[in-house]
XYZ file of C-alpha atoms in Angstrom:
680
model
C 0.000 0.000 0.000
C 2.958 2.282 0.563
C 3.557 2.411 -3.203
C 0.094 3.741 -3.928
C -0.489 7.495 -3.899
C -2.167 8.592 -0.673
C -5.347 9.514 -2.530
C -5.541 5.982 -3.957
C -4.668 4.133 -0.783
C -7.244 6.024 1.281
C -10.026 6.197 -1.319
C -13.319 4.667 -0.254
C -14.219 2.879 -3.485
C -16.695 0.089 -4.163
C -14.069 -1.799 -6.159
C -10.596 -1.904 -4.547
C -7.641 -0.586 -6.531
C -5.239 -3.109 -4.979
C -5.907 -6.536 -6.518
C -3.156 -8.841 -5.258
C -0.050 -8.699 -3.118
C 2.388 -11.361 -4.289
C 4.811 -13.035 -1.911
C 6.328 -16.104 -3.612
C 5.871 -15.910 -7.396
C 7.275 -12.361 -7.557
C 8.029 -9.551 -5.137
C 5.287 -7.128 -6.059
C 1.588 -6.471 -6.409
C -1.239 -5.921 -8.907
C -3.263 -2.713 -8.806
C -5.558 -0.641 -10.987
C -3.615 2.503 -11.916
C -3.991 5.390 -14.325
C -0.968 6.354 -16.486
C -0.314 9.364 -14.216
C -0.490 7.192 -11.100
C 2.006 4.768 -12.607
C 4.254 7.684 -13.554
C 4.207 8.821 -9.922
C 5.012 5.326 -8.675
C 8.050 5.093 -10.952
C 9.663 7.961 -9.021
C 9.601 6.017 -5.755
C 12.593 4.219 -4.272
C 12.451 0.482 -4.777
C 10.381 0.572 -7.970
C 11.805 -1.887 -10.527
C 9.316 -2.714 -13.256
C 5.641 -2.475 -14.238
C 3.802 -4.832 -16.608
C 0.318 -4.113 -18.025
C -2.231 -6.767 -17.088
C -3.279 -8.812 -20.132
C -5.830 -11.451 -21.031
C -4.323 -14.533 -22.638
C -6.201 -17.502 -24.104
C -6.653 -21.078 -22.999
C -4.938 -23.439 -25.416
C -7.365 -25.897 -25.935
C -8.690 -42.398 -21.993
C -6.584 -44.057 -24.630
C -3.500 -41.897 -24.221
C -2.039 -43.663 -21.136
C -2.016 -46.910 -23.095
C -0.579 -45.155 -26.165
C 2.220 -43.882 -23.918
C 2.915 -47.376 -22.593
C 1.279 -46.767 -19.202
C -0.573 -49.843 -18.009
C -1.728 -50.941 -14.591
C 0.986 -52.713 -12.555
C 3.536 -52.460 -15.367
C 6.077 -50.005 -16.757
C 6.153 -46.435 -15.501
C 2.980 -46.802 -13.421
C 4.474 -49.719 -11.523
C 7.838 -47.991 -11.063
C 6.275 -44.805 -9.726
C 3.234 -46.176 -7.851
C 1.219 -44.116 -10.361
C 2.433 -40.772 -9.012
C 1.406 -41.425 -5.416
C 2.289 -38.600 -3.026
C 2.941 -35.924 -5.655
C 0.753 -32.820 -5.928
C -0.127 -31.341 -9.324
C -1.339 -27.749 -9.283
C -3.629 -27.107 -12.264
C -4.096 -23.429 -13.183
C -7.152 -23.317 -15.415
C -10.919 -22.694 -15.389
C -11.569 -24.581 -12.160
C -12.965 -28.107 -11.938
C -16.202 -30.054 -11.689
C -15.299 -32.019 -8.541
C -18.297 -34.374 -8.609
C -17.021 -36.273 -11.654
C -15.931 -39.852 -10.822
C -12.501 -39.084 -12.284
C -11.912 -37.184 -9.053
C -12.880 -39.886 -6.575
C -10.159 -40.749 -4.073
C -10.633 -44.502 -3.857
C -7.441 -46.110 -2.566
C -5.623 -42.816 -2.064
C -3.783 -41.658 1.031
C -3.761 -38.027 2.249
C -0.784 -35.888 1.204
C 2.093 -35.604 3.652
C 2.828 -31.922 2.984
C -0.029 -29.589 2.172
C -0.738 -26.006 3.238
C -3.597 -25.156 0.873
C -7.268 -24.223 1.201
C -10.517 -25.696 -0.143
C -12.888 -23.038 -1.490
C -15.603 -25.195 -3.057
C -19.134 -24.185 -2.104
C -20.722 -27.629 -2.487
C -17.843 -30.110 -2.295
C -15.532 -31.197 0.478
C -11.987 -31.759 -0.747
C -10.825 -35.364 -0.632
C -7.545 -37.217 -1.134
C -7.730 -36.660 -4.926
C -8.686 -32.967 -5.034
C -6.902 -31.760 -1.915
C -7.302 -28.036 -2.475
C -9.058 -25.413 -4.574
C -8.779 -21.639 -4.806
C -10.476 -19.060 -7.027
C -8.853 -15.920 -8.448
C -10.875 -13.354 -10.351
C -13.996 -15.354 -9.507
C -16.033 -16.253 -6.455
C -16.159 -20.008 -7.110
C -13.818 -22.762 -8.257
C -16.667 -24.519 -10.080
C -15.798 -25.092 -13.746
C -18.420 -23.443 -15.967
C -16.409 -24.000 -19.158
C -15.094 -27.568 -19.027
C -11.477 -26.861 -19.954
C -10.126 -27.141 -16.404
C -12.025 -30.363 -15.678
C -10.596 -31.875 -18.867
C -6.970 -30.880 -18.159
C -7.093 -31.876 -14.475
C -8.472 -35.339 -15.247
C -5.904 -35.774 -18.043
C -3.062 -35.090 -15.618
C -4.270 -37.098 -12.628
C -7.823 -38.405 -13.020
C -8.632 -41.646 -11.235
C -9.753 -44.791 -13.040
C -13.296 -44.748 -14.497
C -14.852 -47.706 -16.308
C -16.942 -47.437 -19.474
C -15.772 -43.947 -20.367
C -16.898 -42.903 -23.854
C -18.152 -40.020 -25.946
C -21.483 -40.798 -27.620
C -20.577 -44.495 -27.509
C -17.151 -43.995 -29.122
C -13.643 -44.545 -27.692
C -15.135 -46.707 -24.954
C -12.893 -48.147 -22.252
C -11.137 -47.553 -18.957
C -10.234 -43.870 -18.559
C -7.581 -42.461 -16.261
C -5.171 -39.615 -15.979
C -1.440 -40.015 -16.558
C -0.695 -40.008 -12.809
C -3.880 -41.585 -11.377
C -2.598 -41.655 -7.783
C -1.288 -38.079 -7.731
C -3.153 -35.375 -5.820
C -4.728 -32.355 -7.505
C -4.708 -28.744 -6.339
C -7.026 -26.554 -8.408
C -6.416 -22.850 -9.067
C -9.215 -21.158 -11.008
C -7.471 -18.332 -12.917
C -9.462 -18.303 -16.180
C -13.052 -17.736 -17.254
C -14.963 -17.618 -20.531
C -13.081 -14.448 -21.495
C -9.602 -15.895 -21.038
C -7.005 -15.649 -18.302
C -5.816 -12.444 -16.671
C -2.072 -12.435 -16.077
C -2.632 -10.899 -12.637
C -4.911 -13.824 -11.739
C -2.460 -16.363 -13.170
C 0.350 -14.872 -11.113
C -1.866 -14.951 -8.012
C -2.559 -18.628 -8.683
C 1.149 -19.379 -9.085
C 1.880 -17.392 -5.931
C -0.614 -19.513 -3.958
C 0.522 -22.798 -5.530
C 4.131 -22.184 -4.483
C 3.050 -21.341 -0.944
C 0.631 -24.301 -0.775
C 3.365 -26.788 -1.614
C 2.623 -28.244 -5.055
C 5.263 -30.375 -6.791
C 4.108 -29.738 -10.365
C 2.375 -26.767 -11.995
C 0.352 -27.347 -15.162
C -0.654 -24.332 -17.269
C -2.651 -25.003 -20.438
C -2.665 -21.338 -21.423
C -0.365 -18.802 -22.979
C -0.125 -15.553 -24.880
C 2.094 -14.298 -27.699
C 5.868 -14.492 -27.534
C 7.283 -11.914 -25.140
C 10.540 -11.034 -23.418
C 10.937 -12.906 -20.140
C 11.098 -9.752 -18.004
C 7.646 -8.770 -19.328
C 6.198 -12.267 -18.931
C 4.463 -12.908 -15.582
C 4.266 -16.653 -16.269
C 8.025 -16.833 -16.851
C 8.625 -14.823 -13.689
C 6.334 -16.936 -11.521
C 7.782 -20.116 -13.009
C 11.309 -18.968 -12.153
C 10.446 -18.692 -8.464
C 8.634 -22.042 -8.647
C 11.778 -23.586 -10.140
C 13.920 -22.248 -7.285
C 11.559 -24.083 -4.896
C 11.944 -27.344 -6.823
C 8.554 -27.103 -8.544
C 8.336 -28.431 -12.118
C 6.343 -26.117 -14.435
C 4.726 -27.508 -17.593
C 3.238 -25.056 -20.123
C 1.483 -25.210 -23.478
C 3.563 -24.292 -26.535
C 0.578 -22.530 -28.108
C -1.992 -23.147 -30.837
C -0.643 -20.701 -33.431
C 0.955 -23.263 -35.726
C 2.027 -24.218 -38.234
C 3.616 -20.798 -38.539
C 7.275 -20.257 -37.685
C 8.284 -18.519 -34.442
C 4.733 -18.668 -33.041
C 5.488 -20.096 -29.586
C 4.150 -19.228 -26.162
C 5.933 -19.960 -22.872
C 9.536 -20.111 -24.100
C 11.566 -19.628 -20.894
C 14.194 -22.378 -20.500
C 13.250 -23.073 -16.859
C 9.813 -24.335 -17.873
C 8.755 -27.210 -20.134
C 7.252 -26.066 -23.445
C 4.881 -28.758 -24.744
C 3.859 -29.292 -28.381
C 0.896 -31.412 -29.513
C 0.672 -34.512 -31.691
C -1.792 -37.260 -32.586
C -2.338 -40.733 -31.165
C -3.132 -43.919 -33.086
C -6.868 -43.703 -32.292
C -9.360 -42.528 -34.903
C -13.140 -42.257 -34.675
C -13.616 -42.983 -38.339
C -16.333 -41.609 -40.558
C -15.403 -42.326 -44.165
C -16.649 -40.445 -47.204
C -17.643 -42.803 -50.017
C -18.082 -41.147 -53.406
C -20.327 -42.220 -56.244
C -17.336 -43.603 -58.161
C -16.576 -46.007 -55.298
C -13.535 -44.198 -53.904
C -13.410 -43.876 -50.124
C -11.640 -41.332 -47.910
C -11.092 -41.691 -44.197
C -12.294 -38.832 -42.004
C -13.491 -38.404 -38.433
C -16.695 -37.652 -36.519
C -18.019 -38.553 -33.074
C -21.628 -38.417 -34.262
C -22.283 -41.762 -35.950
C -26.044 -42.419 -35.757
C -27.087 -46.036 -36.228
C -30.203 -44.813 -38.006
C -28.197 -43.323 -40.881
C -28.570 -45.288 -44.105
C -25.419 -45.186 -46.275
C -27.315 -44.454 -49.479
C -25.818 -42.014 -51.945
C -26.827 -38.362 -51.667
C -26.185 -35.549 -54.095
C -23.077 -33.523 -53.268
C -23.132 -29.728 -53.324
C -20.489 -27.017 -52.812
C -21.839 -23.615 -51.694
C -19.466 -21.537 -53.829
C -20.699 -18.206 -52.433
C -20.310 -19.429 -48.848
C -17.549 -22.083 -48.948
C -17.073 -21.941 -45.159
C -20.790 -22.559 -44.526
C -20.923 -19.536 -42.265
C -24.537 -18.463 -42.881
C -26.555 -18.212 -46.095
C -25.435 -21.122 -48.278
C -27.051 -19.569 -51.405
C -27.847 -23.039 -52.817
C -30.546 -25.636 -52.267
C -29.165 -28.310 -49.958
C -32.262 -30.240 -48.871
C -31.366 -33.951 -48.543
C -27.902 -33.220 -49.949
C -24.425 -33.591 -48.484
C -22.726 -30.189 -48.287
C -18.979 -29.686 -48.682
C -17.649 -26.984 -46.320
C -14.139 -25.577 -45.957
C -12.609 -25.702 -42.491
C -11.923 -22.334 -40.899
C -13.876 -19.386 -39.580
C -16.774 -20.594 -37.452
C -16.532 -23.856 -35.521
C -17.308 -27.106 -37.305
C -20.318 -27.586 -35.020
C -21.679 -24.197 -36.126
C -21.190 -25.104 -39.786
C -23.167 -28.270 -39.205
C -25.986 -26.299 -37.611
C -26.135 -24.056 -40.698
C -26.301 -27.091 -42.991
C -28.849 -28.895 -40.826
C -31.104 -25.854 -40.552
C -31.045 -25.524 -44.355
C -32.239 -29.118 -44.699
C -28.920 -30.752 -45.541
C -28.480 -34.497 -45.030
C -24.810 -34.338 -44.103
C -21.573 -32.362 -44.228
C -18.000 -32.944 -45.363
C -15.427 -30.629 -43.794
C -12.304 -30.181 -45.908
C -9.058 -28.862 -44.437
C -7.305 -25.863 -45.863
C -3.749 -26.516 -47.032
C -2.100 -25.147 -43.877
C -3.991 -27.662 -41.736
C -2.867 -30.655 -43.769
C -3.875 -34.054 -42.427
C -4.921 -33.024 -38.891
C -8.587 -33.939 -38.388
C -10.879 -33.703 -35.378
C -13.458 -36.127 -34.034
C -16.261 -33.799 -32.974
C -19.856 -34.295 -31.915
C -21.627 -32.904 -34.972
C -25.344 -32.206 -35.190
C -25.750 -34.261 -38.375
C -23.863 -37.034 -40.213
C -20.450 -35.624 -41.113
C -16.800 -36.342 -41.829
C -13.736 -34.157 -41.348
C -11.099 -35.028 -43.964
C -7.565 -33.817 -44.528
C -6.383 -31.426 -47.223
C -5.135 -33.997 -49.753
C -8.279 -36.128 -49.517
C -10.332 -32.949 -49.762
C -8.572 -32.044 -53.007
C -9.510 -35.425 -54.441
C -13.137 -35.006 -53.393
C -13.258 -31.549 -55.000
C -11.570 -32.968 -58.094
C -14.277 -35.631 -58.344
C -16.956 -32.931 -58.069
C -15.299 -30.844 -60.771
C -14.981 -33.627 -63.353
C -18.215 -35.546 -62.696
C -21.687 -34.548 -63.896
C -23.753 -36.327 -61.265
C -21.826 -36.100 -58.014
C -22.936 -38.225 -55.057
C -21.536 -39.383 -51.749
C -22.421 -41.036 -48.477
C -20.820 -41.818 -45.118
C -19.565 -45.136 -43.829
C -19.250 -45.153 -40.038
C -16.465 -47.391 -38.709
C -16.579 -46.371 -35.044
C -13.366 -46.329 -33.000
C -10.211 -47.756 -34.552
C -6.693 -48.158 -33.170
C -3.327 -48.566 -34.830
C -3.700 -45.646 -37.247
C -0.535 -44.653 -39.071
C 1.374 -42.417 -39.027
C 1.245 -41.915 -35.288
C 2.267 -39.851 -33.566
C 2.166 -37.026 -36.110
C 2.406 -33.322 -35.348
C -0.846 -31.353 -35.199
C -1.033 -28.376 -37.547
C -2.071 -26.017 -34.733
C 0.915 -26.786 -32.517
C 3.065 -23.634 -32.374
C 6.539 -23.735 -33.928
C 9.957 -22.489 -33.032
C 12.419 -20.918 -33.134
C 12.097 -19.010 -29.893
C 11.876 -15.249 -30.341
C 13.325 -14.035 -27.016
C 16.046 -16.692 -26.976
C 16.754 -18.463 -30.302
C 19.798 -20.126 -28.741
C 17.450 -22.371 -26.737
C 15.709 -24.983 -28.890
C 11.950 -24.766 -28.344
C 9.458 -26.392 -28.035
C 10.996 -28.961 -25.712
C 8.896 -32.039 -26.405
C 5.589 -33.241 -27.816
C 2.783 -35.327 -26.364
C -0.786 -36.393 -27.191
C -2.963 -33.367 -27.921
C -5.460 -34.337 -30.636
C -8.897 -35.826 -29.901
C -8.149 -36.387 -26.229
C -10.917 -37.975 -24.148
C -11.210 -36.738 -20.566
C -13.718 -35.703 -17.918
C -16.280 -32.962 -18.549
C -18.860 -31.170 -16.379
C -22.335 -32.602 -16.887
C -23.916 -29.141 -17.043
C -21.592 -27.476 -19.565
C -21.788 -27.412 -23.340
C -23.896 -26.697 -26.393
C -27.017 -28.607 -27.354
C -24.855 -31.139 -29.178
C -22.949 -31.882 -25.978
C -26.159 -33.123 -24.398
C -25.537 -36.261 -26.424
C -22.088 -36.747 -24.854
C -23.468 -38.296 -21.685
C -22.483 -41.943 -21.392
C -25.350 -44.422 -21.650
C -27.149 -45.085 -18.358
C -24.712 -42.946 -16.386
C -24.598 -39.587 -14.687
C -21.144 -38.560 -15.838
C -19.802 -37.049 -19.024
C -16.600 -37.217 -21.028
C -15.600 -35.015 -23.933
C -12.997 -35.172 -26.682
C -11.111 -31.955 -27.523
C -7.741 -30.929 -28.962
C -4.959 -28.421 -28.357
C -1.596 -27.958 -26.692
C -3.886 -27.489 -23.677
C -4.424 -31.240 -23.870
C -0.790 -32.278 -24.400
C 0.447 -30.157 -21.491
C -1.301 -32.107 -18.675
C 0.018 -35.343 -20.185
C 3.549 -34.080 -19.576
C 2.554 -32.683 -16.173
C 1.338 -36.148 -15.203
C 4.531 -37.768 -16.475
C 6.580 -35.258 -14.470
C 4.583 -36.323 -11.383
C 5.375 -39.979 -12.102
C 9.097 -39.217 -12.358
C 9.030 -36.951 -9.287
C 7.412 -39.680 -7.176
C 10.269 -42.035 -8.066
C 13.143 -39.495 -8.058
C 12.143 -37.129 -5.262
C 15.459 -35.259 -5.189
C 15.649 -34.508 -8.892
C 15.466 -30.836 -9.835
C 12.976 -29.572 -12.440
C 15.816 -29.376 -14.978
C 16.762 -32.999 -14.310
C 13.168 -34.180 -14.816
C 12.977 -32.200 -18.055
C 16.285 -33.664 -19.215
C 15.082 -37.207 -18.512
C 11.994 -36.625 -20.656
C 13.802 -34.954 -23.540
C 16.834 -37.228 -23.893
C 14.692 -40.394 -23.885
C 11.964 -39.093 -26.209
C 11.147 -40.838 -29.477
C 12.248 -39.284 -32.764
C 10.530 -42.092 -34.699
C 6.838 -42.979 -34.841
C 5.244 -46.320 -33.924
C 6.144 -47.828 -37.303
C 9.807 -46.873 -36.957
C 9.635 -44.004 -39.437
C 10.352 -40.319 -38.892
C 7.626 -38.453 -37.032
C 5.862 -36.319 -39.639
C 4.065 -32.975 -39.562
C 0.587 -32.095 -40.832
C 1.874 -32.201 -44.431
C 3.277 -35.712 -43.968
C 6.825 -34.374 -44.172
C 9.518 -35.088 -41.589
C 8.755 -32.983 -38.522
C 11.502 -30.559 -37.555
C 12.751 -29.958 -34.030
C 11.024 -26.570 -34.235
C 7.754 -28.527 -34.465
C 8.229 -31.495 -32.135
C 11.080 -30.422 -29.873
C 13.300 -33.336 -28.885
C 10.583 -35.796 -29.891
C 7.552 -37.631 -28.526
C 7.623 -38.342 -24.789
C 8.368 -41.923 -23.734
C 7.496 -42.226 -20.011
C 8.968 -45.679 -19.407
C 12.383 -44.676 -20.704
C 12.310 -41.332 -18.854
C 12.423 -43.119 -15.486
C 15.899 -44.444 -16.239
C 17.635 -41.979 -18.567
C 21.236 -42.979 -17.741
C 22.636 -39.442 -17.992
C 20.948 -36.136 -17.244
C 21.643 -32.439 -17.694
C 21.027 -30.127 -14.724
C 20.741 -26.339 -14.440
C 20.598 -24.366 -11.181
C 19.063 -20.937 -10.597
C 22.387 -19.059 -10.661
C 23.125 -20.476 -14.115
C 19.798 -19.203 -15.401
C 20.648 -15.771 -13.970
C 24.035 -15.814 -15.724
C 22.207 -16.819 -18.926
C 19.769 -13.894 -18.556
C 22.712 -11.523 -18.109
C 24.177 -13.095 -21.248
C 21.011 -12.193 -23.158
C 21.897 -8.543 -22.576
C 19.093 -7.877 -20.108
C 19.631 -4.955 -17.734
C 20.150 -5.510 -14.008
C 16.549 -4.467 -13.167
C 15.188 -6.724 -15.915
C 17.105 -9.742 -14.605
C 16.162 -8.774 -11.057
C 12.479 -8.742 -12.024
C 12.788 -12.411 -12.988
C 15.195 -13.489 -10.246
C 13.249 -11.751 -7.495
C 16.328 -10.086 -6.070
C 18.912 -7.408 -6.852
C 21.265 -8.441 -9.641
C 24.559 -6.942 -10.803
C 25.399 -8.553 -14.136
C 28.811 -6.834 -14.240
C 30.125 -9.149 -11.507
C 28.483 -12.306 -12.924
C 30.301 -14.578 -15.366
C 27.755 -14.558 -18.184
C 26.582 -17.746 -19.891
C 25.833 -17.532 -23.613
C 22.555 -19.077 -24.769
C 24.378 -21.871 -26.552
C 26.276 -22.803 -23.393
C 23.351 -23.073 -20.990
C 23.454 -26.723 -19.932
C 20.297 -27.570 -21.874
C 19.449 -31.112 -23.068
C 19.183 -29.839 -26.646
C 21.572 -27.691 -28.690
C 20.722 -24.698 -30.880
C 23.435 -22.659 -32.596
C 23.667 -19.963 -35.232
C 26.637 -20.660 -37.460
C 28.427 -18.116 -39.620
C 31.874 -18.222 -41.157
C 33.603 -18.861 -37.816
C 33.405 -22.173 -35.922
C 31.150 -22.319 -32.858
C 31.813 -24.478 -29.795
C 29.334 -25.347 -27.047
C 29.923 -27.035 -23.697
C 27.686 -29.495 -21.866
C 27.930 -31.388 -18.573
C 26.098 -34.630 -17.811
C 25.454 -36.442 -14.517
C 25.502 -40.221 -14.268
C 22.221 -41.443 -12.750
C 22.578 -44.991 -14.106
C 24.933 -47.738 -12.997
C 28.051 -46.604 -11.152
C 30.386 -48.338 -13.600
C 29.206 -47.005 -16.954
C 30.837 -46.275 -20.293
C 29.162 -44.171 -22.979
C 30.397 -43.911 -26.548
C 29.540 -41.163 -28.998
C 27.358 -41.292 -32.078
C 26.539 -38.173 -34.108
C 24.339 -37.949 -37.201
C 26.728 -36.670 -39.864
C 25.761 -33.698 -42.016
C 27.046 -32.928 -45.498
C 28.386 -29.395 -45.344
C 28.495 -28.929 -41.564
C 31.300 -30.462 -39.526
C 30.444 -31.597 -35.974
C 33.330 -32.529 -33.687
C 32.798 -33.784 -30.108
C 35.542 -34.073 -27.470
C 35.935 -36.482 -25.793
C 34.272 -39.267 -27.759
C 33.870 -41.515 -24.722
C 32.550 -40.833 -21.211
C 33.631 -43.242 -18.456
C 31.942 -43.163 -15.045
C 32.924 -44.958 -11.860
C 30.194 -43.757 -9.513
C 26.595 -42.527 -9.420
C 26.137 -38.723 -9.630
C 29.586 -38.313 -11.176
C 29.803 -35.429 -13.659
C 31.553 -35.325 -17.033
C 31.814 -32.445 -19.488
C 32.240 -32.426 -23.258
C 32.425 -29.885 -26.069
C 30.704 -29.840 -29.442
C 32.295 -27.784 -32.238
C 30.530 -26.770 -35.448
C 32.169 -25.598 -38.668
C 30.234 -24.226 -41.630
C 31.202 -25.811 -44.928
C 28.051 -24.664 -46.728
C 28.386 -20.905 -46.748
C 24.659 -20.400 -47.400
C 22.480 -18.330 -45.134
C 18.849 -18.788 -44.164
C 18.921 -22.584 -43.913
C 18.382 -24.812 -40.865
C 20.209 -28.108 -40.429
C 19.405 -30.819 -37.894
C 21.396 -33.594 -36.281
C 21.407 -35.755 -33.142
C 24.121 -36.353 -30.585
C 23.855 -39.688 -28.779
C 25.752 -41.078 -25.807
C 25.286 -44.850 -25.933
C 25.970 -47.436 -23.223
C 24.954 -51.085 -23.005
C 21.683 -49.966 -21.324
C 20.944 -46.409 -22.420
C 20.758 -44.090 -25.402
C 20.954 -40.446 -24.315
C 19.976 -38.275 -27.287
C 20.288 -34.522 -27.681
C 18.718 -32.887 -30.747
C 20.864 -30.310 -32.556
C 19.518 -27.389 -34.590
C 21.959 -25.346 -36.686
C 20.850 -22.089 -38.296
C 23.185 -20.866 -41.018
């Protein structure tokens, strides 16, 4: 209050000017100020930095099995399914009455300082705490928070399905972990002051993991409240997992790029809810839809393209009664397009991707028979319409299918690197399942079409949605699994274990591809697709402590106050030995290479067998020389450290190109892989 002008501090106003006083996430407060009031505050001793409050968007079953997580085996067995760890979910709240949040078989947490602010629910051993910020209730009126919380740590629920599809046993990634809920978002988005208040409380309450399925545009770290709160969380040993963003497939479109947090991309699984389009010439194209009515007869219907309204946004300008309408994806939601077609008398709808969206399709609960097909198949359907006089089509519903290929594949919407504030750090970090993810949903939330989501003869609801919002809690849950087994590992060590054991190949042994079926770059998928079982025993890990991050921030050229804003204390960069971006001890390597050679240094810690020998393997590049010294790492004890250098020499001479390689340290038990990105 001492920083507010006397007239502000003493004013008797209905709505208080002081919003929050932060104690752990940052040293500061949030207040409603005019430009003149802020100008006055800047003259006061102790003032460091002011950031305008912003609204940023949310970035919105089978996946445990797809990740190799099965009851009593693999990572679940090794970690007791995350027992004892606490995941703080900062989102839209939660619907606590869903069976995904029952606490059957769970013990109370050993360390918990939080509160329970539900109006109609008593916290249990699953949901151990709940707080609301910017709202009076933690109740989830949107569904997003319920979905992400159950993805991270929902308990086991039998017969989960969406409209009879994807039926089976549902659970979160860490089904025995505890949940702490922080409601920081509403239907309008997420205020950064509320997010920071949630992070502030989560640190104080004692969470082990923070999961944030939200994010705004790329921004410098000293102006990013999430980066600042995450830094303080990291210093307390809290792992922070954040969504990479849904602004793909465009370059340099990332959110949440700070190196002390995990930046999560989104990819597909091998499950499809298949609704095929069968044309009059007999050709068939695989698409997706959750609405597959048994009453639909697969007889041929006339096909029509509303040329004046190709996105089916309103007036279709053509007669569509009893016809199947072809609509371009984009603009309004697919559900809204279907409502337009249905209201005009249409018999069905084919949604065709635009080129930028490639092969990524969504299984949604449409209001009429429909199929969402990829760009290439859409081109063929449009080609058939163009060259054929009498064009007809129908739908063939195949229900839920597994083993689809390629999988995983990158989703078009997943934001891409390189990082804007720090291109010397390869981002995103990793990818996980984020397309058509089935998880818990409030039974009183949704459009008219969602009324059909309710499982047969049950009082609970599941929903299937997509986004880096969905991939993020998968990684949060995996972090909880690792934390429960390796309690003394730092956030950087947990991140390293995930990244260096991730898969660069898909389930068929081929390169992971992007939405255009081309090899996915590290700027799309990060190190690769998470592999939980391997992450428990990575062999070697890279660690980074808070002082190294501070030296890195000084190396970025930030001023002392800017670094101090992030570090939460006074900083004098002139007396700190700066660390260049390329030399931060990150599990991946990103360099910009000109005419002069560039050398980076890394240090690994042996967390495998005491007596271990690792030999080097590097993917050779034509035109770029990569030299590593030494070429063998020999360890005689656990937690022993060894350093090595990697030198790059440009033999290409071209500019504007990006080259990729992998550095692997290989023992008789482990393969420790670091992706390398070289910008020339």
